[in-house]
Coordinates of C-alpha atoms in Angstrom, one line a residue:
M392 CA -4.4 -2.8 -17.1
S393 CA -4.6 -0.3 -14.3
D394 CA -4.8 -2.9 -11.5
R395 CA -1.6 -4.2 -12.7
Y396 CA 0.1 -1.0 -12.7
N397 CA 1.8 0.4 -9.4
P398 CA 2.5 4.1 -9.6
T399 CA 4.6 4.2 -6.6
T400 CA 7.3 2.0 -8.1
R401 CA 6.0 2.7 -11.6
A402 CA 6.2 -1.0 -12.1
L403 CA 3.5 -2.9 -14.6
N404 CA 2.9 -6.5 -14.0
L405 CA 2.1 -8.3 -17.2
S406 CA 2.8 -11.6 -16.1
S407 CA 0.7 -14.4 -17.2
F408 CA -1.4 -11.7 -19.1
H409 CA -3.7 -14.2 -20.8
N410 CA -5.1 -15.1 -17.4
S411 CA -6.2 -11.5 -16.8
F412 CA -9.8 -11.8 -18.2
P413 CA -11.4 -14.6 -16.2
G414 CA -14.7 -15.8 -17.4
K415 CA -14.3 -13.9 -20.6
S416 CA -15.0 -15.7 -23.9
F417 CA -11.7 -14.5 -25.6
Y418 CA -7.9 -15.3 -25.5
I419 CA -5.5 -12.4 -25.6
P420 CA -2.1 -13.8 -25.4
L421 CA 1.0 -11.5 -25.5
S422 CA 3.0 -14.1 -27.6
R423 CA 0.8 -12.8 -30.5
S424 CA 3.0 -9.8 -32.0
T425 CA -0.4 -8.0 -32.7
V426 CA -1.6 -8.1 -29.1
M427 CA 1.9 -7.4 -27.9
Q428 CA 2.2 -4.0 -30.3
K429 CA -1.1 -3.0 -29.1
V430 CA -0.4 -3.2 -25.5
V431 CA 2.9 -1.5 -25.9
E432 CA 0.9 1.4 -27.6
I433 CA -1.5 1.5 -24.6
I434 CA 1.4 1.7 -22.3
L435 CA 3.1 4.4 -24.1
E436 CA 0.0 6.3 -24.3
H437 CA -1.0 6.1 -20.7
I438 CA 1.8 5.3 -18.5
P439 CA 4.9 6.4 -20.6
E440 CA 6.9 6.9 -17.2
V441 CA 6.8 3.0 -16.6
V442 CA 10.2 1.9 -15.6
A443 CA 9.6 -1.9 -14.9
I444 CA 7.6 -4.4 -16.9
D445 CA 7.0 -7.8 -16.1
L446 CA 6.4 -10.0 -19.0
S447 CA 6.9 -13.4 -17.4
N448 CA 4.8 -16.5 -18.1
N449 CA 3.4 -15.5 -21.6
Q450 CA 4.9 -17.9 -24.0
I451 CA 6.8 -15.0 -25.9
F452 CA 9.0 -16.4 -28.4
A453 CA 9.9 -13.3 -30.5
L454 CA 10.7 -9.7 -29.1
E455 CA 10.3 -7.8 -32.4
P456 CA 6.9 -6.2 -31.8
L457 CA 8.9 -4.1 -29.0
V458 CA 11.6 -2.9 -31.6
P459 CA 9.6 0.1 -33.1
Y460 CA 9.0 1.4 -29.6
I461 CA 12.3 1.2 -28.1
D462 CA 13.1 4.9 -28.6
R463 CA 10.0 5.8 -26.6
L464 CA 10.7 3.3 -23.7
Q465 CA 13.8 5.1 -22.4
N466 CA 12.6 5.2 -19.0
L467 CA 12.3 1.3 -18.9
T468 CA 15.4 -0.1 -16.9
I469 CA 13.7 -3.4 -15.7
L470 CA 12.4 -6.1 -18.0
Y471 CA 11.4 -9.5 -16.7
L472 CA 11.0 -12.2 -19.5
N473 CA 11.4 -15.2 -17.3
N474 CA 9.2 -18.7 -18.3
N475 CA 8.8 -17.6 -21.8
K476 CA 9.7 -19.4 -25.0
I477 CA 12.6 -17.3 -26.0
T478 CA 15.2 -19.8 -27.2
N479 CA 18.0 -17.9 -28.5
M480 CA 20.1 -15.3 -27.1
R481 CA 20.2 -13.4 -30.4
Y482 CA 16.7 -12.5 -30.0
L483 CA 17.7 -10.3 -26.7
S484 CA 19.9 -8.2 -28.8
K485 CA 16.7 -6.5 -30.2
L486 CA 16.6 -4.9 -26.9
K487 CA 20.1 -3.5 -27.1
G488 CA 18.7 0.3 -27.5
L489 CA 17.0 0.3 -24.0
P490 CA 18.7 1.2 -20.9
L491 CA 18.0 -2.1 -19.1
V492 CA 19.8 -2.7 -15.9
E493 CA 17.8 -5.8 -14.6

């Protein structure tokens, strides 16, 4: 993940995360809640100062995996979710504890 993190802007690009491992015989989609939870745990452990995360193009349909970590993501002000499978705006209410501006 280190090649996807920009320490200058404190931004993490996880767009199309499932394509991060070309030539590998495994598939790691962020749309699976267990994968999303583990990725968030790694982020919190190694780059807790992150202020922007791009989750675009991951076929994410639920944001519940982020909920247990909201109180530890208080530096996060930018979260991109475009081109996912979130079909209902009420799912976004799960993020209301984050200080998002974009």
